[in-house]
Amino acid sequence: MGLYYDSLMDDRDYALPYNCDQQYIDKYDKIMESNLSILKLWVSIAGESIDIKPRANNIFYSDCIFHAADDLPVCINENKKLFFCYGCHKGGSLVLLVSKCFNISAFSAIDILFSIVKKDLGDLSKRQLKIAKRILKKYNSPIVENYFKISNEKTNYINKRIESYILKKGDLQDELARKKMCKRLCIKYQPPKININIYIDDDLPLA
Ligand SMILES: [Zn+2]
């Protein structure tokens, strides 16, 4: 089973109707380009006690906030700001997360998140303001910083394994060796010199 969530590259079309106002498309894009974190948003909504397992490359597995399950069915992809539950098939971006969690329209969710991005909650309605404050209350949890740290350590560990394998082969430019190592580690091969995108199916022990 593919444990990483790659299929939904851009969920703007899912969140917004075709003929919607251009200002919402612009706001949506600004939200997705901003430094708002989907993991921080997820934890702030779900509560800090939610079970989360960090993987390499800022991929996180979590309990679902929409249905009861004990096998961490939700994949949260921080790089793409997307979540997806393999149990109940709910998924989407920051916008769809807020819209689904608080049972509000995607437009309203966009208004809330855009206000958070521009740090001005002045234009929000009373209900939107309540939701924005609820989100912001636990948004900067130190627990989430720790999840990012663990993910980063796993990424470094895997990168080191790849590099040491290639060094042993005696040729840093040996693309075949790199490809072979990526295959062994079940990660996606990317050409050298750029940060390797890592998706692992099984947890690897830390060095
Ligand atoms: Zn679910």
PDB file of C-alpha atoms and ligand atoms in Angstrom:
ATOM      1  CA  MET A   1       0.000   0.000   0.000  1.00  0.00           C
ATOM      2  CA  GLY A   2       1.335   3.409  -0.875  1.00  0.00           C
ATOM      3  CA  LEU A   3       1.731   5.114   2.459  1.00  0.00           C
ATOM      4  CA  TYR A   4       2.556   8.505   1.126  1.00  0.00           C
ATOM      5  CA  TYR A   5       0.073  10.911  -0.167  1.00  0.00           C
ATOM      6  CA  ASP A   6       1.128  12.060  -3.583  1.00  0.00           C
ATOM      7  CA  SER A   7      -1.984  12.048  -5.710  1.00  0.00           C
ATOM      8  CA  LEU A   8      -3.561  15.320  -4.691  1.00  0.00           C
ATOM      9  CA  MET A   9      -1.039  17.890  -5.880  1.00  0.00           C
ATOM     10  CA  ASP A  10      -3.328  20.884  -5.577  1.00  0.00           C
ATOM     11  CA  ASP A  11      -6.739  20.710  -4.023  1.00  0.00           C
ATOM     12  CA  ARG A  12      -7.822  24.216  -4.963  1.00  0.00           C
ATOM     13  CA  ASP A  13     -10.262  22.731  -7.469  1.00  0.00           C
ATOM     14  CA  TYR A  14     -11.750  20.560  -4.739  1.00  0.00           C
ATOM     15  CA  ALA A  15     -12.069  23.431  -2.300  1.00  0.00           C
ATOM     16  CA  LEU A  16     -13.371  26.114  -4.629  1.00  0.00           C
ATOM     17  CA  PRO A  17     -16.098  26.076  -7.278  1.00  0.00           C
ATOM     18  CA  TYR A  18     -15.080  26.794 -10.889  1.00  0.00           C
ATOM     19  CA  ASN A  19     -16.692  30.198 -11.167  1.00  0.00           C
ATOM     20  CA  CYS A  20     -15.748  31.487  -7.741  1.00  0.00           C
ATOM     21  CA  ASP A  21     -14.557  34.994  -7.137  1.00  0.00           C
ATOM     22  CA  GLN A  22     -10.917  35.576  -8.125  1.00  0.00           C
ATOM     23  CA  GLN A  23     -10.184  37.125  -4.724  1.00  0.00           C
ATOM     24  CA  TYR A  24     -10.767  33.709  -3.105  1.00  0.00           C
ATOM     25  CA  ILE A  25      -8.427  32.021  -5.570  1.00  0.00           C
ATOM     26  CA  ASP A  26      -5.781  34.612  -4.715  1.00  0.00           C
ATOM     27  CA  LYS A  27      -6.357  34.221  -0.992  1.00  0.00           C
ATOM     28  CA  TYR A  28      -6.214  30.424  -1.310  1.00  0.00           C
ATOM     29  CA  ASP A  29      -2.886  30.623  -3.115  1.00  0.00           C
ATOM     30  CA  LYS A  30      -1.471  33.037  -0.529  1.00  0.00           C
ATOM     31  CA  ILE A  31      -2.492  30.662   2.275  1.00  0.00           C
ATOM     32  CA  MET A  32      -0.811  27.715   0.556  1.00  0.00           C
ATOM     33  CA  GLU A  33       2.333  29.755  -0.115  1.00  0.00           C
ATOM     34  CA  SER A  34       2.481  31.095   3.442  1.00  0.00           C
ATOM     35  CA  ASN A  35       4.396  29.483   6.296  1.00  0.00           C
ATOM     36  CA  LEU A  36       1.208  28.175   7.909  1.00  0.00           C
ATOM     37  CA  SER A  37       1.884  24.612   8.997  1.00  0.00           C
ATOM     38  CA  ILE A  38      -0.684  21.883   8.480  1.00  0.00           C
ATOM     39  CA  LEU A  39       0.777  19.786  11.306  1.00  0.00           C
ATOM     40  CA  LYS A  40       0.532  22.725  13.722  1.00  0.00           C
ATOM     41  CA  LEU A  41      -3.033  23.353  12.576  1.00  0.00           C
ATOM     42  CA  TRP A  42      -3.888  19.669  12.952  1.00  0.00           C
ATOM     43  CA  VAL A  43      -2.524  19.462  16.500  1.00  0.00           C
ATOM     44  CA  SER A  44      -4.090  22.764  17.526  1.00  0.00           C
ATOM     45  CA  ILE A  45      -7.481  21.428  16.421  1.00  0.00           C
ATOM     46  CA  ALA A  46      -7.073  17.840  17.614  1.00  0.00           C
ATOM     47  CA  GLY A  47      -5.355  18.621  20.913  1.00  0.00           C
ATOM     48  CA  GLU A  48      -1.806  17.882  22.020  1.00  0.00           C
ATOM     49  CA  SER A  49      -2.633  14.380  23.248  1.00  0.00           C
ATOM     50  CA  ILE A  50      -3.360  13.098  19.730  1.00  0.00           C
ATOM     51  CA  ASP A  51      -1.093  10.213  18.729  1.00  0.00           C
ATOM     52  CA  ILE A  52       1.402  11.304  16.062  1.00  0.00           C
ATOM     53  CA  LYS A  53       4.306   9.416  14.574  1.00  0.00           C
ATOM     54  CA  PRO A  54       6.893  11.448  12.666  1.00  0.00           C
ATOM     55  CA  ARG A  55       8.542   9.961   9.596  1.00  0.00           C
ATOM     56  CA  ALA A  56      11.414  11.302   7.554  1.00  0.00           C
ATOM     57  CA  ASN A  57      10.974  14.278   5.239  1.00  0.00           C
ATOM     58  CA  ASN A  58       8.217  15.993   7.247  1.00  0.00           C
ATOM     59  CA  ILE A  59       5.677  13.214   6.771  1.00  0.00           C
ATOM     60  CA  PHE A  60       3.576  12.434   9.847  1.00  0.00           C
ATOM     61  CA  TYR A  61       1.091   9.709  10.705  1.00  0.00           C
ATOM     62  CA  SER A  62      -1.713  10.460  13.069  1.00  0.00           C
ATOM     63  CA  ASP A  63      -4.928   9.330  14.648  1.00  0.00           C
ATOM     64  CA  CYS A  64      -7.939  10.554  12.736  1.00  0.00           C
ATOM     65  CA  ILE A  65      -9.995  13.404  14.117  1.00  0.00           C
ATOM     66  CA  PHE A  66     -12.949  12.426  11.925  1.00  0.00           C
ATOM     67  CA  HIS A  67     -13.313   8.735  12.765  1.00  0.00           C
ATOM     68  CA  ALA A  68     -12.174   6.300  15.461  1.00  0.00           C
ATOM     69  CA  ALA A  69      -9.210   4.086  14.522  1.00  0.00           C
ATOM     70  CA  ASP A  70      -6.165   2.753  16.321  1.00  0.00           C
ATOM     71  CA  ASP A  71      -3.705   2.395  13.464  1.00  0.00           C
ATOM     72  CA  LEU A  72      -2.715   6.021  12.720  1.00  0.00           C
ATOM     73  CA  PRO A  73      -4.561   6.140   9.390  1.00  0.00           C
ATOM     74  CA  VAL A  74      -3.921   9.804   8.615  1.00  0.00           C
ATOM     75  CA  CYS A  75      -0.935  10.903   6.569  1.00  0.00           C
ATOM     76  CA  ILE A  76       0.027  14.543   6.981  1.00  0.00           C
ATOM     77  CA  ASN A  77       2.364  15.910   4.353  1.00  0.00           C
ATOM     78  CA  GLU A  78       3.868  19.113   5.675  1.00  0.00           C
ATOM     79  CA  ASN A  79       5.699  19.846   2.414  1.00  0.00           C
ATOM     80  CA  LYS A  80       2.478  19.904   0.432  1.00  0.00           C
ATOM     81  CA  LYS A  81       0.280  21.115   3.307  1.00  0.00           C
ATOM     82  CA  LEU A  82      -2.092  18.202   2.745  1.00  0.00           C
ATOM     83  CA  PHE A  83      -3.654  15.524   4.910  1.00  0.00           C
ATOM     84  CA  PHE A  84      -5.407  12.326   3.955  1.00  0.00           C
ATOM     85  CA  CYS A  85      -7.106   9.604   6.003  1.00  0.00           C
ATOM     86  CA  TYR A  86      -6.841   6.081   4.608  1.00  0.00           C
ATOM     87  CA  GLY A  87      -9.742   5.035   6.835  1.00  0.00           C
ATOM     88  CA  CYS A  88     -12.490   7.560   6.134  1.00  0.00           C
ATOM     89  CA  HIS A  89     -10.904   9.080   3.003  1.00  0.00           C
ATOM     90  CA  LYS A  90     -11.226  12.612   4.259  1.00  0.00           C
ATOM     91  CA  GLY A  91      -8.400  14.764   3.018  1.00  0.00           C
ATOM     92  CA  GLY A  92      -7.264  18.026   1.552  1.00  0.00           C
ATOM     93  CA  SER A  93      -5.358  21.153   2.357  1.00  0.00           C
ATOM     94  CA  LEU A  94      -5.310  23.599   5.256  1.00  0.00           C
ATOM     95  CA  VAL A  95      -8.512  25.106   3.867  1.00  0.00           C
ATOM     96  CA  LEU A  96     -10.423  21.832   3.658  1.00  0.00           C
ATOM     97  CA  LEU A  97      -9.149  20.838   7.098  1.00  0.00           C
ATOM     98  CA  VAL A  98     -10.610  23.951   8.724  1.00  0.00           C
ATOM     99  CA  SER A  99     -13.766  23.752   6.634  1.00  0.00           C
ATOM    100  CA  LYS A 100     -14.376  20.085   7.544  1.00  0.00           C
ATOM    101  CA  CYS A 101     -13.439  20.393  11.213  1.00  0.00           C
ATOM    102  CA  PHE A 102     -15.625  23.374  11.973  1.00  0.00           C
ATOM    103  CA  ASN A 103     -18.341  22.540   9.462  1.00  0.00           C
ATOM    104  CA  ILE A 104     -18.039  25.832   7.601  1.00  0.00           C
ATOM    105  CA  SER A 105     -17.748  26.648   3.897  1.00  0.00           C
ATOM    106  CA  ALA A 106     -14.377  26.649   2.159  1.00  0.00           C
ATOM    107  CA  PHE A 107     -14.822  30.407   1.638  1.00  0.00           C
ATOM    108  CA  SER A 108     -15.238  30.971   5.350  1.00  0.00           C
ATOM    109  CA  ALA A 109     -12.196  28.771   6.066  1.00  0.00           C
ATOM    110  CA  ILE A 110     -10.202  30.820   3.552  1.00  0.00           C
ATOM    111  CA  ASP A 111     -11.259  34.052   5.253  1.00  0.00           C
ATOM    112  CA  ILE A 112     -10.128  32.705   8.616  1.00  0.00           C
ATOM    113  CA  LEU A 113      -6.770  31.345   7.431  1.00  0.00           C
ATOM    114  CA  PHE A 114      -6.045  34.412   5.329  1.00  0.00           C
ATOM    115  CA  SER A 115      -6.664  36.631   8.365  1.00  0.00           C
ATOM    116  CA  ILE A 116      -4.235  34.481  10.352  1.00  0.00           C
ATOM    117  CA  VAL A 117      -1.628  34.758   7.571  1.00  0.00           C
ATOM    118  CA  LYS A 118      -1.861  38.553   7.397  1.00  0.00           C
ATOM    119  CA  LYS A 119      -2.090  38.748  11.208  1.00  0.00           C
ATOM    120  CA  ASP A 120      -5.261  40.835  11.142  1.00  0.00           C
ATOM    121  CA  LEU A 121      -8.460  39.276  12.433  1.00  0.00           C
ATOM    122  CA  GLY A 122     -10.412  42.535  12.048  1.00  0.00           C
ATOM    123  CA  ASP A 123     -12.546  41.497   9.054  1.00  0.00           C
ATOM    124  CA  LEU A 124     -13.851  38.269  10.552  1.00  0.00           C
ATOM    125  CA  SER A 125     -17.404  37.609  11.690  1.00  0.00           C
ATOM    126  CA  LYS A 126     -18.050  36.718  15.322  1.00  0.00           C
ATOM    127  CA  ARG A 127     -18.139  32.983  14.579  1.00  0.00           C
ATOM    128  CA  GLN A 128     -15.060  33.124  12.351  1.00  0.00           C
ATOM    129  CA  LEU A 129     -13.196  35.038  15.050  1.00  0.00           C
ATOM    130  CA  LYS A 130     -14.030  32.345  17.582  1.00  0.00           C
ATOM    131  CA  ILE A 131     -12.620  29.664  15.266  1.00  0.00           C
ATOM    132  CA  ALA A 132      -9.491  31.745  14.501  1.00  0.00           C
ATOM    133  CA  LYS A 133      -8.818  32.205  18.213  1.00  0.00           C
ATOM    134  CA  ARG A 134      -9.372  28.516  18.858  1.00  0.00           C
ATOM    135  CA  ILE A 135      -6.826  27.668  16.133  1.00  0.00           C
ATOM    136  CA  LEU A 136      -4.258  30.192  17.382  1.00  0.00           C
ATOM    137  CA  LYS A 137      -4.523  29.146  21.023  1.00  0.00           C
ATOM    138  CA  LYS A 138      -2.474  25.936  20.646  1.00  0.00           C
ATOM    139  CA  TYR A 139      -0.930  26.609  17.254  1.00  0.00           C
ATOM    140  CA  ASN A 140       2.639  27.015  18.526  1.00  0.00           C
ATOM    141  CA  SER A 141       2.814  23.912  20.661  1.00  0.00           C
ATOM    142  CA  PRO A 142       6.353  22.789  21.632  1.00  0.00           C
ATOM    143  CA  ILE A 143       5.167  19.214  21.074  1.00  0.00           C
ATOM    144  CA  VAL A 144       4.893  19.934  17.352  1.00  0.00           C
ATOM    145  CA  GLU A 145       8.404  21.384  17.273  1.00  0.00           C
ATOM    146  CA  ASN A 146       9.581  18.093  18.715  1.00  0.00           C
ATOM    147  CA  TYR A 147       7.753  16.158  15.962  1.00  0.00           C
ATOM    148  CA  PHE A 148       9.556  18.254  13.354  1.00  0.00           C
ATOM    149  CA  LYS A 149      12.860  17.611  15.128  1.00  0.00           C
ATOM    150  CA  ILE A 150      12.351  13.841  15.102  1.00  0.00           C
ATOM    151  CA  SER A 151      11.418  13.908  11.417  1.00  0.00           C
ATOM    152  CA  ASN A 152      14.507  15.937  10.654  1.00  0.00           C
ATOM    153  CA  GLU A 153      16.714  13.461  12.538  1.00  0.00           C
ATOM    154  CA  LYS A 154      15.239  10.586  10.543  1.00  0.00           C
ATOM    155  CA  THR A 155      15.830  12.435   7.279  1.00  0.00           C
ATOM    156  CA  ASN A 156      19.461  13.117   8.221  1.00  0.00           C
ATOM    157  CA  TYR A 157      19.957   9.516   9.252  1.00  0.00           C
ATOM    158  CA  ILE A 158      18.707   8.202   5.929  1.00  0.00           C
ATOM    159  CA  ASN A 159      20.716  10.742   3.948  1.00  0.00           C
ATOM    160  CA  LYS A 160      23.830   9.685   5.872  1.00  0.00           C
ATOM    161  CA  ARG A 161      23.154   6.045   5.078  1.00  0.00           C
ATOM    162  CA  ILE A 162      22.864   6.856   1.418  1.00  0.00           C
ATOM    163  CA  GLU A 163      26.047   8.916   1.420  1.00  0.00           C
ATOM    164  CA  SER A 164      28.066   6.327   3.341  1.00  0.00           C
ATOM    165  CA  TYR A 165      26.923   3.628   0.952  1.00  0.00           C
ATOM    166  CA  ILE A 166      27.981   5.698  -2.017  1.00  0.00           C
ATOM    167  CA  LEU A 167      31.297   6.619  -0.352  1.00  0.00           C
ATOM    168  CA  LYS A 168      31.974   2.932   0.212  1.00  0.00           C
ATOM    169  CA  LYS A 169      31.422   2.449  -3.476  1.00  0.00           C
ATOM    170  CA  GLY A 170      34.196   5.010  -3.978  1.00  0.00           C
ATOM    171  CA  ASP A 171      32.297   7.205  -6.404  1.00  0.00           C
ATOM    172  CA  LEU A 172      30.083  10.001  -5.211  1.00  0.00           C
ATOM    173  CA  GLN A 173      28.708  10.503  -8.672  1.00  0.00           C
ATOM    174  CA  ASP A 174      27.735   6.893  -9.055  1.00  0.00           C
ATOM    175  CA  GLU A 175      24.128   7.305  -9.888  1.00  0.00           C
ATOM    176  CA  LEU A 176      23.526   3.608 -10.184  1.00  0.00           C
ATOM    177  CA  ALA A 177      24.744   3.092  -6.623  1.00  0.00           C
ATOM    178  CA  ARG A 178      22.504   5.852  -5.382  1.00  0.00           C
ATOM    179  CA  LYS A 179      19.533   4.409  -7.226  1.00  0.00           C
ATOM    180  CA  LYS A 180      20.242   0.983  -5.782  1.00  0.00           C
ATOM    181  CA  MET A 181      20.471   2.378  -2.257  1.00  0.00           C
ATOM    182  CA  CYS A 182      17.252   4.308  -2.671  1.00  0.00           C
ATOM    183  CA  LYS A 183      15.568   1.129  -3.814  1.00  0.00           C
ATOM    184  CA  ARG A 184      16.870  -0.744  -0.778  1.00  0.00           C
ATOM    185  CA  LEU A 185      15.595   1.951   1.548  1.00  0.00           C
ATOM    186  CA  CYS A 186      12.260   2.122  -0.292  1.00  0.00           C
ATOM    187  CA  ILE A 187      12.693   5.804  -0.980  1.00  0.00           C
ATOM    188  CA  LYS A 188      12.119   7.841  -4.073  1.00  0.00           C
ATOM    189  CA  TYR A 189      15.238   8.310  -6.178  1.00  0.00           C
ATOM    190  CA  GLN A 190      16.157  11.866  -7.060  1.00  0.00           C
ATOM    191  CA  PRO A 191      19.259  13.032  -8.879  1.00  0.00           C
ATOM    192  CA  PRO A 192      22.220  13.988  -6.637  1.00  0.00           C
ATOM    193  CA  LYS A 193      23.071  17.509  -5.399  1.00  0.00           C
ATOM    194  CA  ILE A 194      19.498  18.284  -4.404  1.00  0.00           C
ATOM    195  CA  ASN A 195      17.758  17.329  -1.199  1.00  0.00           C
ATOM    196  CA  ILE A 196      16.537  13.792  -1.605  1.00  0.00           C
ATOM    197  CA  ASN A 197      12.815  13.363  -1.202  1.00  0.00           C
ATOM    198  CA  ILE A 198      12.292  10.563   1.232  1.00  0.00           C
ATOM    199  CA  TYR A 199       9.269   8.420   1.682  1.00  0.00           C
ATOM    200  CA  ILE A 200       9.677   5.306   3.779  1.00  0.00           C
ATOM    201  CA  ASP A 201       7.209   2.514   4.205  1.00  0.00           C
ATOM    202  CA  ASP A 202       8.760   1.194   7.390  1.00  0.00           C
ATOM    203  CA  ASP A 203      10.213   3.067  10.306  1.00  0.00           C
ATOM    204  CA  LEU A 204      13.967   2.960  10.396  1.00  0.00           C
ATOM    205  CA  PRO A 205      15.805   3.011  13.707  1.00  0.00           C
ATOM    206  CA  LEU A 206      17.722   6.142  14.542  1.00  0.00           C
ATOM    207  CA  ALA A 207      21.506   5.823  14.562  1.00  0.00           C
TER     208      ALA A 207
HETATM  209 ZN    ZN B   1     -10.488   9.191   9.180  1.00  0.00          ZN
END
